[in-house]
Short mmCIF file of C-alpha atoms in Angstrom, two decimals:
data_model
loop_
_atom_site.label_atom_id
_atom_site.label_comp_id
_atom_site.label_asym_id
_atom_site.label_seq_id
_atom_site.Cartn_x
_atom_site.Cartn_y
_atom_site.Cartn_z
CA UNK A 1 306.58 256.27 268.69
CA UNK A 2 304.47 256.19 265.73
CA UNK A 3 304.70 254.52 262.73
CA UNK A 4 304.70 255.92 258.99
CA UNK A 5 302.72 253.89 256.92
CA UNK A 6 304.46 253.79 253.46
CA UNK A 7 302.20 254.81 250.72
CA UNK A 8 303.95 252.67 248.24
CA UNK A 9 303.54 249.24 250.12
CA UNK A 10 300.19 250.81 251.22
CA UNK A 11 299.35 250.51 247.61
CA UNK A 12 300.96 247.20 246.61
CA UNK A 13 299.22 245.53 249.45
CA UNK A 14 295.72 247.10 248.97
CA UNK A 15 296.20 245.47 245.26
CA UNK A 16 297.36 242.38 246.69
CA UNK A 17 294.75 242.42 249.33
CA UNK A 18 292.11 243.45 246.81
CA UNK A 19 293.13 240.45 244.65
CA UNK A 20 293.24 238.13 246.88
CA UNK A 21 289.85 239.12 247.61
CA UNK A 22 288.87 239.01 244.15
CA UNK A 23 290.20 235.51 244.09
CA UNK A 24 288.11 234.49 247.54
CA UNK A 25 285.11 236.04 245.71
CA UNK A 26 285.45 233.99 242.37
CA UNK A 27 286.18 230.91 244.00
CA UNK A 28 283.58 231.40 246.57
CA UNK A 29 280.93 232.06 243.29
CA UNK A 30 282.43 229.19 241.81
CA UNK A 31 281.39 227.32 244.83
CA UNK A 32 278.13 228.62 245.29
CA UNK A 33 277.41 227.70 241.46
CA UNK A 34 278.83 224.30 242.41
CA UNK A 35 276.50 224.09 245.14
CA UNK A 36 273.95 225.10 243.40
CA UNK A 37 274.28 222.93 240.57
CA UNK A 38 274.41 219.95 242.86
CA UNK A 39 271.39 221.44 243.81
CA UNK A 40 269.81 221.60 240.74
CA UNK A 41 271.14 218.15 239.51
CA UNK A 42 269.30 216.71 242.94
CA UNK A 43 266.40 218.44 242.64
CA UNK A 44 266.37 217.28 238.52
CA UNK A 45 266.90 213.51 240.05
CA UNK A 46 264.65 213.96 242.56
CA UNK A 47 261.75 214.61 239.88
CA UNK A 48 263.51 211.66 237.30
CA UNK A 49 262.75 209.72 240.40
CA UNK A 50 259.36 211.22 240.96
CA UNK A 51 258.87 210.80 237.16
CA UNK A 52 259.86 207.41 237.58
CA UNK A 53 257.65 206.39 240.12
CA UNK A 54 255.36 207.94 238.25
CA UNK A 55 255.66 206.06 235.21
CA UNK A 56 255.80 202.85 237.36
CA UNK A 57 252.59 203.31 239.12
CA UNK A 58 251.20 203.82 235.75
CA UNK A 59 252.30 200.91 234.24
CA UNK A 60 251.16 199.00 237.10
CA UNK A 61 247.84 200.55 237.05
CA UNK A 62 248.11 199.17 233.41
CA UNK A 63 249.30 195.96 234.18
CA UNK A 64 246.66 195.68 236.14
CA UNK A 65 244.05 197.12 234.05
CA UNK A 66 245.34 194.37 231.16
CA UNK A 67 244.88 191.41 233.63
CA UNK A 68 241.54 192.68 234.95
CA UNK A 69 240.63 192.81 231.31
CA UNK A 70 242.19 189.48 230.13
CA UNK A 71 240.47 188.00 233.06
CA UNK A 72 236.89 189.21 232.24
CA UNK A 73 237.26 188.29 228.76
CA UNK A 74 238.08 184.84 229.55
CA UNK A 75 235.37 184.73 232.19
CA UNK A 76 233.00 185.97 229.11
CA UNK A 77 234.33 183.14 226.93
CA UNK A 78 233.99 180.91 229.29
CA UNK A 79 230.69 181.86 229.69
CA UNK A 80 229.88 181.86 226.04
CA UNK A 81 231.62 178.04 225.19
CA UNK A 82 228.66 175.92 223.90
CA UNK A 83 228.44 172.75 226.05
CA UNK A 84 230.10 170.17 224.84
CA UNK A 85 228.21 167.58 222.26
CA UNK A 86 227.78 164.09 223.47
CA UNK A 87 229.71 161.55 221.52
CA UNK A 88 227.89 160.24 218.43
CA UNK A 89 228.10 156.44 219.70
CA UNK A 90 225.83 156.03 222.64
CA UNK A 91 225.85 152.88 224.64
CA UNK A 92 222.45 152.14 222.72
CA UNK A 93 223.91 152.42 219.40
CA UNK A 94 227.27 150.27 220.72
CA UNK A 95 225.37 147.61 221.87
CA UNK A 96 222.79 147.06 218.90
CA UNK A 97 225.97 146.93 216.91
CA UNK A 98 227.04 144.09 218.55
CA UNK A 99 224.03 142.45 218.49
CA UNK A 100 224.13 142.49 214.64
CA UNK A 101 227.36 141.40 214.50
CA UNK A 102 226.64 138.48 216.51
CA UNK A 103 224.20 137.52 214.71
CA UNK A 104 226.32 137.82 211.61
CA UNK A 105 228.69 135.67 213.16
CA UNK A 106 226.10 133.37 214.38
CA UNK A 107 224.51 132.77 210.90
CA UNK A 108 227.93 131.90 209.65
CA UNK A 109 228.82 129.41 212.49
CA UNK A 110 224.97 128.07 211.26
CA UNK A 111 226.52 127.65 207.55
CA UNK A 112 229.30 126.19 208.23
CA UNK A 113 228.62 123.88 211.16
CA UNK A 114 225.15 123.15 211.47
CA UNK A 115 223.36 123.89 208.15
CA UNK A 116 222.61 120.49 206.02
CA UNK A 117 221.22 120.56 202.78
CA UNK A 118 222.41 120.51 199.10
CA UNK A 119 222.40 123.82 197.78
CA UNK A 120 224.88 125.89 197.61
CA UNK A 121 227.60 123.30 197.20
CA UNK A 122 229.31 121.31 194.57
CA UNK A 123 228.76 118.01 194.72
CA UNK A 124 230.48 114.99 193.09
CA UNK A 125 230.09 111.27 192.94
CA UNK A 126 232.06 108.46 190.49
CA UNK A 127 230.29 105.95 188.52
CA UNK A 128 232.18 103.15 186.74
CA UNK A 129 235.14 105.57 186.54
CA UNK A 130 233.16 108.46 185.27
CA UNK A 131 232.90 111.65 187.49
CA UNK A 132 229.69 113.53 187.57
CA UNK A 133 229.08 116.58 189.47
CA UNK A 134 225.90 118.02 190.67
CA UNK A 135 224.83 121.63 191.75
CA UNK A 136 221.88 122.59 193.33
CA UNK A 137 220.66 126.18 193.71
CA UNK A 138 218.22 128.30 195.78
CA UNK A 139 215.72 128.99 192.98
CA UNK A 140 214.84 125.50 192.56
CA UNK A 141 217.44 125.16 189.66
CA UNK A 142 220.82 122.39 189.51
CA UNK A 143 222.93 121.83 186.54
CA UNK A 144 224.84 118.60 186.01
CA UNK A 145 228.35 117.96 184.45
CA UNK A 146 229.65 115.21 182.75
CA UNK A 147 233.37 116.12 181.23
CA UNK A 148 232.35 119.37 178.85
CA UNK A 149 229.03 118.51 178.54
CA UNK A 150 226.55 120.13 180.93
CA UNK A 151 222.73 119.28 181.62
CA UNK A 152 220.10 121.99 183.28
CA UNK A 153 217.19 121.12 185.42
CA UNK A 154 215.33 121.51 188.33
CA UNK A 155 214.60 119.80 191.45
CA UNK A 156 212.61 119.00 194.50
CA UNK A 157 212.71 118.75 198.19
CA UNK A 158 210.43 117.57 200.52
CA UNK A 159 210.42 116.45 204.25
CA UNK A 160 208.26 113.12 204.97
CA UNK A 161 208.01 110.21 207.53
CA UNK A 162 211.01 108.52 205.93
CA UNK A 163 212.87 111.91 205.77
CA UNK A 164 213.89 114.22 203.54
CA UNK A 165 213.71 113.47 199.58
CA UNK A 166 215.29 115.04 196.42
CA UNK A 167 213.34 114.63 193.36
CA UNK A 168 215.13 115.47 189.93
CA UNK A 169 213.16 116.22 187.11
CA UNK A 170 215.95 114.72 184.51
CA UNK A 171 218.44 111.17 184.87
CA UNK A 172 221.87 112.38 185.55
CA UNK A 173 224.27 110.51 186.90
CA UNK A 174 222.91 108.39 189.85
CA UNK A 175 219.71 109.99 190.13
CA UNK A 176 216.62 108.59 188.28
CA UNK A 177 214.13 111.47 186.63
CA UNK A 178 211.25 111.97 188.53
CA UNK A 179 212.09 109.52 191.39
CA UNK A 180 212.07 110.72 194.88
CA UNK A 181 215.78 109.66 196.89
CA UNK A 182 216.16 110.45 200.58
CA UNK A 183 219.02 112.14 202.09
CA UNK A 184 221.00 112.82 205.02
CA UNK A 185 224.31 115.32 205.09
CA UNK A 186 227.32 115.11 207.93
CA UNK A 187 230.60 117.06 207.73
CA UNK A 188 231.16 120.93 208.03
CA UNK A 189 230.66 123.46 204.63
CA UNK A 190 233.38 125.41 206.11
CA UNK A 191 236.21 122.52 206.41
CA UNK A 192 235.15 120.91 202.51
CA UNK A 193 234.00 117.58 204.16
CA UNK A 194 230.32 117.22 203.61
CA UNK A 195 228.77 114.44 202.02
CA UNK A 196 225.24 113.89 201.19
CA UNK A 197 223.79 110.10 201.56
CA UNK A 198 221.38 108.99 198.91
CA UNK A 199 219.09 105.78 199.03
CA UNK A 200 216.28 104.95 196.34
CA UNK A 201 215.90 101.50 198.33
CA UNK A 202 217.93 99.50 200.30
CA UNK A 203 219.41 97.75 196.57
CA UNK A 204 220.71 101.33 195.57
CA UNK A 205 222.32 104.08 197.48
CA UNK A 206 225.09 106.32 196.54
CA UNK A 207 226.85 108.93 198.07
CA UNK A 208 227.53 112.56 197.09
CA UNK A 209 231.22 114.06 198.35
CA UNK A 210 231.63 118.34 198.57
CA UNK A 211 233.87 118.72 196.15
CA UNK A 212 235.42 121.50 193.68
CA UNK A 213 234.82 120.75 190.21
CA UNK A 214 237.35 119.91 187.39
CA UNK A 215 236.66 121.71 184.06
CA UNK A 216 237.50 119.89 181.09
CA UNK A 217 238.45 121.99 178.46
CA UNK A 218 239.95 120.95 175.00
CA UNK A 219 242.67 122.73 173.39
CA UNK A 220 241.47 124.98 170.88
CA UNK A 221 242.81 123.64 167.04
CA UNK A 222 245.82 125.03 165.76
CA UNK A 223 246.09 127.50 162.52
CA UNK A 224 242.00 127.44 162.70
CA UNK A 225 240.68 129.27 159.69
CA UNK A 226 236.68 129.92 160.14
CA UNK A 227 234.43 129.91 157.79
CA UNK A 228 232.96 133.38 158.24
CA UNK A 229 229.48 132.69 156.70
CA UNK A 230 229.45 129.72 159.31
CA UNK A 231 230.51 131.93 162.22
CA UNK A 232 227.51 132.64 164.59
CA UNK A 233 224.13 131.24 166.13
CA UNK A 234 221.76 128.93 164.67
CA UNK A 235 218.62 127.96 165.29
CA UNK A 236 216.43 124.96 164.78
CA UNK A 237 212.66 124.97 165.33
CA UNK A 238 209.53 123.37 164.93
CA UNK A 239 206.15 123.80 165.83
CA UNK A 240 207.19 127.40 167.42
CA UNK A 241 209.79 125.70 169.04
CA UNK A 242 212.95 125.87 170.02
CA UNK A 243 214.62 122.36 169.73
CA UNK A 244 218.00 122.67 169.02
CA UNK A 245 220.90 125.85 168.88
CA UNK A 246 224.31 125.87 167.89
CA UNK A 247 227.36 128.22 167.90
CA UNK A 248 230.50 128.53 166.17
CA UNK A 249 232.95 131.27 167.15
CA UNK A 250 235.98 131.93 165.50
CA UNK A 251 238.30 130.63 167.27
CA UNK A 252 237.50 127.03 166.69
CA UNK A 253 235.05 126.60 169.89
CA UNK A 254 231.89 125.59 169.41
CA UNK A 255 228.38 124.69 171.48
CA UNK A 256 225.83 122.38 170.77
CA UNK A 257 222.35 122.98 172.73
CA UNK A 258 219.57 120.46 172.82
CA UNK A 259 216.98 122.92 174.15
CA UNK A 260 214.09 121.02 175.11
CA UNK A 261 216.84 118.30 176.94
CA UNK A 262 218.20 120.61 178.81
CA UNK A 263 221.75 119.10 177.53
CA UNK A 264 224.98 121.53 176.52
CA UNK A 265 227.94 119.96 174.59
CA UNK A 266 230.66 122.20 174.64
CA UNK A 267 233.54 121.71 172.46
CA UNK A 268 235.95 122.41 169.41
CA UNK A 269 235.70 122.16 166.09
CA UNK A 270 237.23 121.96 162.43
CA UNK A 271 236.45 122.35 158.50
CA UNK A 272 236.92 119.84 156.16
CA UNK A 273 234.92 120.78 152.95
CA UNK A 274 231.57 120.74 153.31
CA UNK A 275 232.17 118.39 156.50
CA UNK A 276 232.33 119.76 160.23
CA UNK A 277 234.40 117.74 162.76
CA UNK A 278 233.02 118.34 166.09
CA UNK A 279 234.56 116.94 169.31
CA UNK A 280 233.66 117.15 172.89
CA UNK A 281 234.48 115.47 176.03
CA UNK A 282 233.25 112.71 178.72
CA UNK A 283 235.73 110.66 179.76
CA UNK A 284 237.79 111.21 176.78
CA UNK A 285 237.79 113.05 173.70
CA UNK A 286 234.45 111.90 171.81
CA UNK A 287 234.72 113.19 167.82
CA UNK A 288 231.46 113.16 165.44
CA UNK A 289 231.34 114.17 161.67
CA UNK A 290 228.60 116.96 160.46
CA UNK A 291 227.65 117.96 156.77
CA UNK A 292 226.47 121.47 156.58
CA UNK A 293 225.59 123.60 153.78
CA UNK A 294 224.88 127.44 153.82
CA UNK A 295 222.58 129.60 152.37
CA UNK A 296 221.99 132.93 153.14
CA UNK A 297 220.21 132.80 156.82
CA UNK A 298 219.74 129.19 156.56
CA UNK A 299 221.79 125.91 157.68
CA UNK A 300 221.59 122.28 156.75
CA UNK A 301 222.80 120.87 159.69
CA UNK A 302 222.75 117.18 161.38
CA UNK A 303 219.68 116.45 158.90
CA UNK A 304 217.61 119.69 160.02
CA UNK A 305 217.41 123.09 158.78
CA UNK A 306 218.30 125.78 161.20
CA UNK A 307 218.06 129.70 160.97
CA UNK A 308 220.31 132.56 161.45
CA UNK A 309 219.47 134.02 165.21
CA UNK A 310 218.56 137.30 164.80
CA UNK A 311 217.54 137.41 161.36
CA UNK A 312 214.81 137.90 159.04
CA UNK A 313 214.45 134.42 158.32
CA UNK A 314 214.04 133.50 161.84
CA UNK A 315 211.25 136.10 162.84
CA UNK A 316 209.47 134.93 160.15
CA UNK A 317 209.52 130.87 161.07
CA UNK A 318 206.99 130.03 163.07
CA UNK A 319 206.63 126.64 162.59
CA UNK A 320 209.59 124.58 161.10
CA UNK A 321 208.46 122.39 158.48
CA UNK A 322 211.42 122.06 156.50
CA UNK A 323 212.65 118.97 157.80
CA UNK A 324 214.91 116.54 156.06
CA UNK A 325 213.74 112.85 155.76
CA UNK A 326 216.80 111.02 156.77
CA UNK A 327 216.15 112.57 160.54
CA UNK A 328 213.72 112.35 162.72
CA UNK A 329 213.01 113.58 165.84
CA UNK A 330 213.08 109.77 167.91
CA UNK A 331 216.34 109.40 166.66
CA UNK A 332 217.98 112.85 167.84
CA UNK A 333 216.32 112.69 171.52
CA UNK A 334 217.73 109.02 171.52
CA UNK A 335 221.40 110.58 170.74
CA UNK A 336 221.52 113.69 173.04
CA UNK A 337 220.34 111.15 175.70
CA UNK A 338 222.57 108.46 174.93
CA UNK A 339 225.54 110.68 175.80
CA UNK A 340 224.19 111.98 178.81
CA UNK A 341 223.08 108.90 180.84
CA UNK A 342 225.73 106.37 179.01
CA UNK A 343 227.41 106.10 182.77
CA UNK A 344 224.56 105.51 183.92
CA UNK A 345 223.48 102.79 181.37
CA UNK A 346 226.74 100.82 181.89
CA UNK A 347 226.28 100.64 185.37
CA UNK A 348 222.53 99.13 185.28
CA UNK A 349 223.67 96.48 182.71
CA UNK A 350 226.46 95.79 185.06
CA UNK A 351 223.88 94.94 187.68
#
């Protein structure tokens, strides 16, 4: 028996059939557009990954390009560093260097230790209580002191069969002018312990300590008022000499040269009137009385007429002829001497 087919449900399921496939096809294009977008999304990471590579190889090639460079530049510096210069202080230069300063130190050790003669050191001996001091220099030159007063000379040495001899040209202190005295030093410079034996004969010898010397300075006067046409240098001269110079300064100290003596008296002084009170020092404070009278360039001083330094006056004396008659020239030598060698005096009468 045969069956009807109902044109109806023929219809509905011919729609429903035709949906369905509708529905199969859609989802099956979906798919395939899936697929094929995971497709394309592979094949785009497959080139990222090619890119990538890529980009890596390059930068290594780079990388590598960079260190190959930095290494041939530093092979070219390398190449162009100048040698290095060889330190200024060679052993040469070391070594002379300590030569000289072994020398240095061997001239001092020589000085100090084994060098023995007078120069160059203050010497000092007493005499009846009285302390004179003696210094002797390199050029041939000493210069005594004797409280403020000093005395300028010169000396010899000389090396003989009996030894070696010191020859003063002027008596200070123990030493006799013009007489030859032998010598021997012991001690060290360096430690302040030398002393220098002297012998004229076997009757008189004296010894000279190293010493430092004691400056005797007198208080300058109090309230001084100077005298301001007094205040300066003065000369006195005769026969185109210079024989004697004073100073007063105005403060109250004042010098007193005998030039051809060699002999300084330093000290103070005050005004009284027409009356100058001048005082210097030995072993005590020695005072002496002066008249002096100005006028213009000239002085009247100690019996003698003196000059202003400097001045017209003096330029034009040559020879000093104004001389007062009370003086005289015997008497003045015996007075700067006398205060010089009065130690010395005392002790001779003693023997």
């Amino acid at each position: 028996m045969s069956e009807k087919t109902n044109p109806e449900l023929n219809t509905e399921e011919t729609t429903a059939s035709v949906s369905d496939d509708t529905e199969k096809t859609e989802l099956s294009a979906d798919t395939d557009e899936t697929v094929v977008t995971d497709d394309t999304a592979k094949e785009s990471s497959v080139e990222t990954d090619e890119a990538t590579v890529t980009d890596g190889a390059e930068q290594t090639v780079s990388i590598d390009s960079v260190a190959a460079e930095a290494t041939a530049e530093n092979t070219v510096t390398e190449e162009e560093k100048p040698e290095k210069k060889k330190p200024v202080l060679q052993k040469p230069i070391i070594i002379a260097c300590c030569i000289v300063l072994v020398a240095i130190l061997g001239f001092l050790a020589y000085m100090a230790f084994f060098l023995k003669e007078p120069e160059n050191v203050t010497w000092s001996n007493d005499v009846n209580d009285v302390t004179y001091y003696y210094e002797f220099k390199t050029d041939g030159t000493f210069t005594g002191y004797l409280g403020s007063i000093e005395m300028t000379g010169s000396f010899q040495k000389t090396n003989g069969e009996d030894g070696k001899t010191i020859t003063l040209d002027k008596s200070f202190g123990s030493f006799y002018q013009g007489a030859p005295a032998t010598y021997s030093i012991k001690g060290s410079r360096l430690f302040g312990n030398q002393e220098m034996s002297c012998s004229y004969s076997e009757d008189y010898q004296f010894t000279l300590k190293q010493s430092k010397r004691e400056k005797k300075l007198l208080d300058l006067p109090e309230n001084f008022s100077a005298d301001e046409n007094l205040v300066g240098t003065w000369i006195f001269k005769y026969m185109n000499y210079d024989i004697y110079k004073v100073t007063f300064n105005n403060d109250g100290s004042m010098v007193l040269e005998f030039m051809q003596d060699g002999v300084k008296y330093n000290g103070i002084y005050t005004i009284e009137g027409s009356t100058i009170n001048f005082t210097y020092y030995v072993t005590e404070a020695t005072a002496t009385s002066l008249d002096y009278n100005i006028d213009g360039d000239y002085l009247t001083f100690m019996g003698y007429q003196f000059v202003r330094e400097g001045s017209e006056a003096e330029k034009a004396t040559s020879d000093q002829a104004n001389i007062i008659t009370q003086a005289n020239d015997q008497a003045q030598e015996t007075q700067a001497a006398e205060a010089v060698t009065e130690a010395a005096q005392t002790k001779e009468a003693a023997e």
